[in-house]
Tab-separated table of C-alpha atoms and ligand atoms in Angstrom:
chain	number	residue	atom	x	y	z
A	1	MET	CA	5.023	-4.540	18.395
A	2	PRO	CA	1.857	-2.660	17.651
A	3	ASN	CA	-0.918	-5.005	16.332
A	4	ILE	CA	-1.494	-3.657	12.219
A	5	LEU	CA	-4.670	-5.353	11.060
A	6	VAL	CA	-4.784	-5.948	7.708
A	7	LEU	CA	-7.875	-6.989	5.529
A	8	ILE	CA	-7.407	-9.524	2.627
A	9	ARG	CA	-10.117	-10.523	0.496
A	10	LEU	CA	-9.224	-13.821	-1.600
A	11	SER	CA	-8.770	-13.833	-4.843
A	12	THR	CA	-10.674	-16.010	-6.717
A	13	HIS	CA	-9.865	-19.890	-6.101
A	14	ASP	CA	-9.024	-18.541	-2.288
A	15	THR	CA	-5.469	-17.544	-3.304
A	16	VAL	CA	-3.512	-14.285	-1.732
A	17	ASP	CA	-2.673	-12.232	-4.430
A	18	ALA	CA	0.146	-9.205	-4.646
A	19	HIS	CA	-2.175	-7.128	-3.114
A	20	ALA	CA	-2.733	-8.530	-0.268
A	21	THR	CA	1.218	-9.906	0.250
A	22	ALA	CA	1.059	-5.580	-0.572
A	23	LEU	CA	-0.616	-4.621	2.389
A	24	LEU	CA	1.198	-7.099	4.914
A	25	ALA	CA	4.571	-6.100	3.566
A	26	GLY	CA	4.111	-2.220	4.585
A	27	ALA	CA	1.906	-3.828	7.717
A	28	ALA	CA	5.249	-5.295	8.762
A	29	ARG	CA	7.081	-2.676	8.783
A	30	LEU	CA	3.963	-0.757	11.787
A	31	GLY	CA	4.193	-3.421	14.292
A	32	THR	CA	3.116	-7.009	13.613
A	33	PRO	CA	0.427	-7.865	10.767
A	34	ILE	CA	-2.873	-9.392	10.990
A	35	ALA	CA	-4.650	-10.515	8.548
A	36	VAL	CA	-8.585	-10.624	9.052
A	37	LEU	CA	-11.435	-12.188	6.570
A	38	VAL	CA	-14.410	-12.861	6.041
A	39	THR	CA	-15.582	-15.659	4.423
A	40	ASP	CA	-18.714	-17.778	4.343
A	41	GLY	CA	-16.971	-21.260	4.814
A	42	PRO	CA	-14.337	-22.868	6.808
A	43	LEU	CA	-10.640	-22.142	5.910
A	44	GLY	CA	-8.552	-24.427	3.936
A	45	ASP	CA	-4.640	-24.775	5.298
A	46	GLY	CA	-3.422	-23.805	1.003
A	47	THR	CA	-4.986	-20.764	2.128
A	48	ILE	CA	-3.509	-19.956	5.896
A	49	ALA	CA	-0.625	-21.310	4.173
A	50	ALA	CA	-0.538	-18.533	2.030
A	51	LEU	CA	-0.883	-15.622	4.838
A	52	GLY	CA	2.287	-17.205	6.562
A	53	ARG	CA	4.371	-16.514	2.992
A	54	ALA	CA	2.553	-13.239	2.598
A	55	GLY	CA	3.519	-12.631	6.373
A	56	ALA	CA	0.485	-12.805	8.405
A	57	ALA	CA	0.857	-13.101	12.243
A	58	GLU	CA	-1.923	-13.846	12.435
A	59	VAL	CA	-5.212	-14.666	11.111
A	60	ARG	CA	-8.940	-12.791	12.347
A	61	HIS	CA	-11.206	-15.540	10.771
A	62	TYR	CA	-14.769	-14.280	10.765
A	63	ILE	CA	-17.349	-16.945	9.159
A	64	SER	CA	-20.615	-15.126	8.248
A	65	PRO	CA	-23.680	-16.516	6.257
A	66	GLU	CA	-23.488	-12.914	4.798
A	67	VAL	CA	-21.054	-12.262	3.090
A	68	ASP	CA	-21.693	-12.495	-0.361
A	69	SER	CA	-24.984	-10.765	-0.172
A	70	ALA	CA	-24.852	-8.035	2.686
A	71	LEU	CA	-22.406	-5.329	0.086
A	72	LEU	CA	-19.176	-4.999	2.394
A	73	THR	CA	-20.763	-4.793	5.959
A	74	PRO	CA	-19.749	-8.040	6.998
A	75	MET	CA	-16.205	-6.452	6.962
A	76	VAL	CA	-16.817	-4.154	8.562
A	77	ASP	CA	-17.954	-5.799	11.074
A	78	ALA	CA	-15.518	-7.821	11.067
A	79	LEU	CA	-12.254	-5.109	11.192
A	80	ALA	CA	-14.412	-3.836	14.248
A	81	THR	CA	-14.663	-6.998	16.085
A	82	ALA	CA	-10.746	-7.441	16.230
A	83	ALA	CA	-10.277	-3.581	16.346
A	84	ALA	CA	-11.957	-4.192	19.642
A	85	ASP	CA	-10.098	-7.374	20.428
A	86	THR	CA	-6.702	-5.924	19.255
A	87	ALA	CA	-6.011	-2.599	19.570
A	88	PRO	CA	-4.620	-1.782	16.245
A	89	VAL	CA	-2.594	0.837	15.404
A	90	ALA	CA	-3.161	0.871	11.869
A	91	VAL	CA	-6.519	-0.282	10.202
A	92	LEU	CA	-5.126	-1.077	5.722
A	93	THR	CA	-7.460	-1.840	2.956
A	94	GLU	CA	-6.896	-1.616	-0.334
A	95	ASN	CA	-7.491	1.492	-2.517
A	96	THR	CA	-10.123	0.370	-4.708
A	97	ILE	CA	-14.040	1.450	-3.942
A	98	ASP	CA	-14.364	-1.607	-1.956
A	99	GLY	CA	-11.267	-0.872	0.929
A	100	ARG	CA	-12.319	3.109	0.601
A	101	GLU	CA	-16.374	2.337	1.351
A	102	VAL	CA	-15.168	-0.175	4.059
A	103	ALA	CA	-11.974	2.124	5.704
A	104	GLY	CA	-14.399	4.898	5.221
A	105	ARG	CA	-17.177	3.131	7.535
A	106	LEU	CA	-14.931	1.219	9.759
A	107	ALA	CA	-13.826	4.155	10.664
A	108	VAL	CA	-16.907	6.304	11.751
A	109	ARG	CA	-17.224	3.204	13.316
A	110	LEU	CA	-14.730	3.666	15.309
A	111	ASP	CA	-14.816	7.745	15.876
A	112	ALA	CA	-10.855	6.846	14.348
A	113	GLY	CA	-9.279	9.009	11.137
A	114	MET	CA	-8.856	8.237	8.170
A	115	ILE	CA	-6.335	8.302	5.236
A	116	VAL	CA	-6.951	7.655	1.722
A	117	ASP	CA	-4.313	6.946	-1.375
A	118	VAL	CA	-1.721	6.215	0.806
A	119	VAL	CA	1.768	5.620	-1.452
A	120	ASP	CA	4.002	4.331	2.146
A	121	LEU	CA	4.126	4.060	5.942
A	122	ARG	CA	6.225	4.326	8.319
A	123	ALA	CA	6.100	3.848	11.969
A	124	ALA	CA	7.507	7.088	14.182
A	125	GLU	CA	7.268	6.645	18.050
A	126	GLY	CA	4.096	4.188	18.145
A	127	ARG	CA	2.207	5.977	15.083
A	128	ALA	CA	1.197	5.181	11.758
A	129	VAL	CA	2.663	8.239	9.534
A	130	ALA	CA	1.134	7.473	5.657
A	131	THR	CA	2.817	9.564	2.940
A	132	THR	CA	-0.048	10.738	0.615
A	133	SER	CA	1.370	12.324	-3.465
A	134	VAL	CA	-0.730	15.357	-3.560
A	135	LEU	CA	-1.957	18.616	-5.632
A	136	GLY	CA	-1.589	16.227	-8.742
A	137	GLY	CA	1.326	14.958	-7.788
A	138	SER	CA	3.494	17.542	-6.778
A	139	TYR	CA	4.218	17.426	-2.817
A	140	THR	CA	4.410	14.385	-0.683
A	141	VAL	CA	2.798	15.195	2.555
A	142	GLU	CA	2.710	12.735	5.624
A	143	SER	CA	0.073	12.737	8.154
A	144	ALA	CA	-0.894	10.930	11.077
A	145	VAL	CA	-4.220	10.146	13.064
A	146	GLU	CA	-3.721	12.108	17.129
A	147	GLY	CA	-5.227	9.459	19.855
A	148	GLY	CA	-6.529	6.927	17.976
A	149	PRO	CA	-5.492	4.296	15.301
A	150	LEU	CA	-4.983	5.286	11.746
A	151	ILE	CA	-7.484	3.766	9.548
A	152	ALA	CA	-5.206	3.975	5.208
A	153	THR	CA	-6.284	2.654	2.203
A	154	VAL	CA	-3.141	1.627	0.224
A	155	ARG	CA	-3.097	2.365	-3.585
A	156	GLN	CA	-2.128	-0.903	-4.953
A	157	GLY	CA	1.396	-1.240	-6.405
A	158	SER	CA	2.590	1.650	-4.072
A	159	LEU	CA	4.631	-0.809	-1.597
A	160	GLU	CA	6.644	-3.475	-0.994
A	161	GLY	CA	8.960	-4.563	1.380
A	162	PRO	CA	10.554	-7.661	2.982
A	163	VAL	CA	8.447	-10.835	4.324
A	164	THR	CA	9.195	-12.817	7.055
A	165	VAL	CA	7.314	-15.887	6.687
A	166	THR	CA	5.298	-16.636	8.934
A	167	GLU	CA	2.819	-20.196	10.763
A	168	PRO	CA	0.639	-17.832	11.285
A	169	GLU	CA	-1.975	-17.951	14.973
A	170	VAL	CA	-5.354	-18.758	13.181
A	171	ARG	CA	-8.693	-17.838	15.432
A	172	SER	CA	-11.767	-18.416	13.861
A	173	GLU	CA	-15.504	-17.410	14.898
A	174	ALA	CA	-18.814	-16.955	13.754
A	175	LEU	CA	-19.622	-13.081	13.297
A	176	PRO	CA	-23.023	-12.869	14.388
A	177	VAL	CA	-25.996	-11.050	11.525
A	178	SER	CA	-24.670	-7.582	11.774
A	179	ALA	CA	-27.211	-5.249	13.724
A	180	VAL	CA	-26.065	-2.180	10.628
A	181	PRO	CA	-28.663	-1.836	7.594
A	182	SER	CA	-26.744	-2.545	4.620
A	183	ALA	CA	-27.533	-2.811	1.304
A	184	ALA	CA	-27.868	-6.950	0.117
A	185	VAL	CA	-26.492	-7.977	-3.251
A	186	GLU	CA	-29.784	-9.406	-5.484
A	187	GLY	CA	-28.329	-10.454	-8.198
A	188	VAL	CA	-24.552	-11.073	-10.134
A	189	SER	CA	-23.815	-11.599	-13.921
A	190	GLU	CA	-21.158	-11.117	-15.232
A	191	THR	CA	-19.090	-9.695	-17.712
A	192	PRO	CA	-17.333	-11.028	-20.564
A	193	VAL	CA	-14.001	-9.041	-20.600
A	194	ALA	CA	-12.414	-9.234	-24.325
A	195	SER	CA	-9.162	-8.903	-23.296
A	196	ASN	CA	-6.348	-11.207	-21.865
A	197	ARG	CA	-3.885	-8.084	-21.049
A	198	PRO	CA	-3.992	-7.257	-16.919
A	199	GLU	CA	-6.519	-5.307	-15.314
A	200	LEU	CA	-5.707	-0.862	-15.765
A	201	ARG	CA	-5.041	-0.725	-11.959
A	202	THR	CA	-3.223	-3.360	-10.647
A	203	ALA	CA	-0.698	-4.308	-13.509
A	204	ALA	CA	2.249	-4.726	-13.110
A	205	ARG	CA	3.156	-2.874	-15.956
A	206	VAL	CA	1.263	-0.517	-18.041
A	207	VAL	CA	1.830	1.061	-21.801
A	208	SER	CA	-0.052	4.855	-22.911
A	209	GLY	CA	-0.207	6.494	-25.827
A	210	GLY	CA	-1.042	9.632	-26.552
A	211	ARG	CA	-2.571	12.076	-28.715
A	212	GLY	CA	1.085	11.725	-30.394
A	213	LEU	CA	-0.305	8.552	-31.787
A	214	GLN	CA	-2.507	10.395	-34.664
A	215	SER	CA	-5.593	8.287	-34.782
A	216	ARG	CA	-7.303	4.982	-33.413
A	217	GLU	CA	-6.041	2.784	-35.958
A	218	ARG	CA	-2.167	4.223	-35.638
A	219	PHE	CA	-2.945	3.847	-31.428
A	220	ALA	CA	-2.753	-0.197	-32.251
A	221	LEU	CA	1.422	-0.191	-32.284
A	222	VAL	CA	1.013	1.329	-27.767
A	223	GLU	CA	-1.212	-2.726	-27.988
A	224	GLN	CA	1.775	-4.114	-29.798
A	225	LEU	CA	3.615	-3.075	-27.189
A	226	ALA	CA	1.544	-4.138	-24.636
A	227	ASP	CA	1.104	-7.494	-25.807
A	228	ALA	CA	5.084	-7.725	-26.225
A	229	LEU	CA	5.744	-6.496	-22.322
A	230	GLY	CA	2.500	-8.781	-21.277
A	231	ALA	CA	1.215	-5.268	-19.715
A	232	ALA	CA	-2.344	-2.920	-19.812
A	233	VAL	CA	-3.434	-0.429	-21.906
A	234	GLY	CA	-3.309	3.647	-20.411
A	235	ALA	CA	-4.129	6.585	-22.117
A	236	SER	CA	-3.991	10.271	-22.213
A	237	ARG	CA	-7.830	12.439	-21.738
A	238	ALA	CA	-6.584	13.789	-25.204
A	239	ALA	CA	-6.162	9.632	-26.537
A	240	VAL	CA	-10.163	9.383	-24.993
A	241	ASP	CA	-10.844	12.643	-25.992
A	242	ALA	CA	-10.387	11.789	-29.239
A	243	GLY	CA	-11.468	8.216	-29.442
A	244	TYR	CA	-8.089	5.977	-30.021
A	245	VAL	CA	-9.610	4.016	-26.859
A	246	PRO	CA	-11.920	3.763	-24.309
A	247	GLN	CA	-12.314	6.787	-20.928
A	248	SER	CA	-11.713	3.318	-19.060
A	249	ALA	CA	-8.267	3.815	-20.214
A	250	GLN	CA	-7.343	7.156	-19.354
A	251	VAL	CA	-4.502	7.338	-17.000
A	252	GLY	CA	-4.394	10.701	-14.176
A	253	GLN	CA	-6.553	12.806	-12.259
A	254	THR	CA	-9.987	12.191	-13.654
A	255	GLY	CA	-9.390	8.797	-14.576
A	256	VAL	CA	-7.247	5.557	-12.936
A	257	THR	CA	-4.854	6.109	-11.053
A	258	VAL	CA	-1.730	3.371	-11.758
A	259	SER	CA	1.081	2.611	-10.026
A	260	PRO	CA	3.121	-0.065	-11.802
A	261	GLN	CA	6.933	-1.254	-11.953
A	262	LEU	CA	6.851	0.071	-15.209
A	263	TYR	CA	5.110	2.536	-17.328
A	264	VAL	CA	5.443	3.815	-21.392
A	265	ALA	CA	4.004	6.541	-22.368
A	266	LEU	CA	4.184	6.939	-26.263
A	267	GLY	CA	3.658	9.771	-27.560
A	268	ILE	CA	2.460	11.253	-23.857
A	269	SER	CA	3.427	14.811	-23.193
A	270	GLY	CA	3.629	14.941	-19.055
A	271	ALA	CA	0.747	17.715	-17.793
A	272	ILE	CA	0.248	18.620	-14.139
A	273	GLN	CA	-3.573	15.845	-14.988
A	274	HIS	CA	-1.753	13.067	-16.541
A	275	ARG	CA	1.485	12.569	-14.253
A	276	THR	CA	-0.444	12.825	-10.964
A	277	GLY	CA	-2.643	9.538	-12.098
A	278	MET	CA	1.461	7.656	-13.048
A	279	GLN	CA	4.363	9.267	-11.316
A	280	THR	CA	4.763	7.160	-8.535
A	281	ALA	CA	5.646	4.478	-10.894
A	282	LYS	CA	8.772	3.007	-9.877
A	283	THR	CA	10.433	3.371	-14.001
A	284	ILE	CA	8.993	5.709	-15.850
A	285	VAL	CA	10.389	5.362	-20.086
A	286	ALA	CA	8.920	7.879	-22.169
A	287	ILE	CA	9.320	8.978	-26.046
A	288	ASN	CA	8.028	11.765	-27.120
A	289	LYS	CA	9.874	12.895	-30.289
A	290	ASP	CA	9.997	16.856	-28.441
A	291	PRO	CA	12.825	17.004	-26.352
A	292	ASP	CA	11.646	19.735	-23.892
A	293	ALA	CA	8.511	17.296	-23.391
A	294	PRO	CA	7.548	17.816	-19.587
A	295	ILE	CA	7.182	14.075	-19.483
A	296	PHE	CA	11.205	14.035	-19.782
A	297	ASP	CA	11.563	15.386	-16.000
A	298	ILE	CA	9.466	12.751	-14.092
A	299	ALA	CA	11.645	9.839	-16.768
A	300	ASP	CA	13.890	7.129	-15.722
A	301	PHE	CA	15.307	6.857	-19.532
A	302	GLY	CA	13.779	8.908	-22.414
A	303	VAL	CA	13.751	8.462	-25.728
A	304	VAL	CA	13.869	11.506	-28.430
A	305	GLY	CA	12.341	10.062	-31.663
A	306	ASP	CA	8.942	9.429	-33.789
A	307	VAL	CA	6.963	6.792	-32.049
A	308	PHE	CA	6.470	5.431	-35.342
A	309	THR	CA	10.308	4.424	-35.552
A	310	VAL	CA	10.933	3.775	-31.773
A	311	VAL	CA	8.272	1.526	-31.341
A	312	PRO	CA	8.630	-1.173	-33.923
A	313	GLN	CA	12.121	-0.820	-33.489
A	314	LEU	CA	11.315	-1.418	-29.547
A	315	ILE	CA	9.124	-4.737	-30.134
A	316	GLU	CA	11.014	-6.273	-32.218
A	317	LYS	CA	14.042	-6.337	-29.684
A	318	ILE	CA	11.769	-7.366	-27.058
A	319	GLU	CA	10.329	-10.396	-29.559
A	320	ALA	CA	14.068	-10.932	-30.834
A	321	ASP	CA	15.582	-11.287	-27.488
A	322	ARG	CA	12.855	-14.169	-26.525
A	323	ARG	CA	13.275	-15.923	-28.955
B	1	LIG	C1	-10.251	19.451	-15.144
B	1	LIG	C2	-8.728	17.943	-16.157
B	1	LIG	C3	-8.686	17.344	-16.037
B	1	LIG	C4	-7.897	16.323	-16.413
B	1	LIG	N1	-8.043	15.378	-16.606
B	1	LIG	C5	-6.441	14.427	-17.627
B	1	LIG	C6	-7.163	13.111	-16.991
B	1	LIG	O1	-7.729	12.361	-16.372
B	1	LIG	N2	-5.142	12.235	-17.361
B	1	LIG	C7	-5.020	13.279	-18.240
B	1	LIG	O2	-3.226	12.761	-19.581
B	1	LIG	N3	-5.653	14.316	-19.186
B	1	LIG	C8	-6.382	14.926	-18.669
B	1	LIG	N4	-6.493	16.129	-18.430
B	1	LIG	C9	-5.996	16.976	-19.745
B	1	LIG	C10	-4.269	16.815	-20.355
B	1	LIG	O3	-4.349	18.356	-19.575
B	1	LIG	C11	-4.056	17.149	-21.378
B	1	LIG	O4	-4.204	17.674	-22.146
B	1	LIG	C12	-3.663	16.346	-21.412
B	1	LIG	O5	-3.277	15.069	-20.513
B	1	LIG	C13	-2.120	15.728	-22.786
B	1	LIG	O6	-2.677	14.769	-23.067
B	1	LIG	P1	-0.705	14.434	-24.019
B	1	LIG	O7	-0.043	14.192	-23.150
B	1	LIG	O8	-1.397	13.077	-25.425
B	1	LIG	O9	-1.453	15.558	-25.856
B	1	LIG	P2	-0.413	16.176	-25.867
B	1	LIG	O10	-1.141	17.272	-24.739
B	1	LIG	O11	-0.860	17.374	-27.204
B	1	LIG	O12	0.778	16.103	-26.581
B	1	LIG	C14	1.047	14.619	-27.366
B	1	LIG	C15	2.571	14.936	-26.998
B	1	LIG	O13	2.717	13.753	-28.122
B	1	LIG	C16	4.728	14.287	-28.995
B	1	LIG	N5	4.199	13.867	-30.107
B	1	LIG	C17	3.436	13.849	-31.242
B	1	LIG	N6	4.145	13.410	-32.101
B	1	LIG	C18	4.586	12.229	-31.831
B	1	LIG	C19	6.075	11.348	-32.203
B	1	LIG	N7	5.381	10.619	-33.680
B	1	LIG	N8	5.760	10.708	-31.829
B	1	LIG	C20	6.350	10.749	-30.308
B	1	LIG	N9	6.068	12.221	-29.910
B	1	LIG	C21	4.602	12.520	-29.961
B	1	LIG	C22	4.046	15.525	-29.040
B	1	LIG	O14	5.265	16.307	-28.384
B	1	LIG	C23	4.116	16.024	-27.801
B	1	LIG	O15	4.467	16.364	-26.564
B	1	LIG	C24	-7.255	17.208	-17.457
B	1	LIG	C25	-7.508	18.444	-18.112
B	1	LIG	C26	-7.965	19.031	-17.076
B	1	LIG	C27	-8.427	21.100	-16.949
């Protein structure tokens, strides 16, 4: 089986989160998943066991005192070192700002092809074939790299799959101080987040509101449904432009791309620029008073009705079921 390298970033308290598990599941479709990690000290038994539960057949662990100071360079060094040793068919990172930067720099070093924002992966004739969603989501394209590994950044929330629990073989080694010049982190300050809601980009459930919500005050209905479902709050650009919510909540071509298990669109028409940011959601529910709204073309469940009538009933039902 070909080797597949997966860059794992541990979450707070050294846990292996759902996104790391999804990357390893994607790797398992292509070959043998090898987790690559960089830390500044030894790996705990709990972390190794968690990587095994997530399906890592092998763990390549690199120790670097620079991991928190040399901006991403240790990750690129670690993947390049592991690649020299394992001749992988593919290297997977998350499609985050960091993941894309690591992948880009690695692709230059390995002189390899790179595909970003991959939503699916499959193996074909010993190669890794990546699916991307293009032209506002109107087409899906399958691509593969000729003559070298595929470096792919994988959209969060897009992959899942059966996990084979393993007891991974672990190789730990010190990573030499990089010969490559690197930007250095000089200080870190925490910005307090005022919300307990999940982060939009990675949330399993998203409730978004559009111009149909009519005002900033009435947009609170979107937040109430989000809280009832334990979801993140998103919005269309029209809702952002009208000042109902900050730009950070915008879903779509010029906003955030999400791929949750559940996406609820309230008072959103479903313009192509919005759809491009959410149409890979597993289940889409739309509530709109216009039966011809294009959002219904991609919705799994649609309610033709006024959000101010339907949503309060929905919240009441969810809360009653919970009691
Ligand atoms: C270059 C470019 C980039 C763009 N990027 C983005 C992007 O990233 N994200 C994005 O979202 N848009 C983006 N847009 C804008 C996009 O084209 C649409 O204008 C926008 O998505 C429309 O937002 P909307 O659906 O909230 O508003 P509208 O299109 O005005 O739709 C409002 C909907 O609410 C319904 N409605 C009204 N009242 C109610 C009610 N009481 N109950 C139920 N339904 C009701 C209406 O029937 C209608 O369907 C971009 C446009 C351009 C040109």
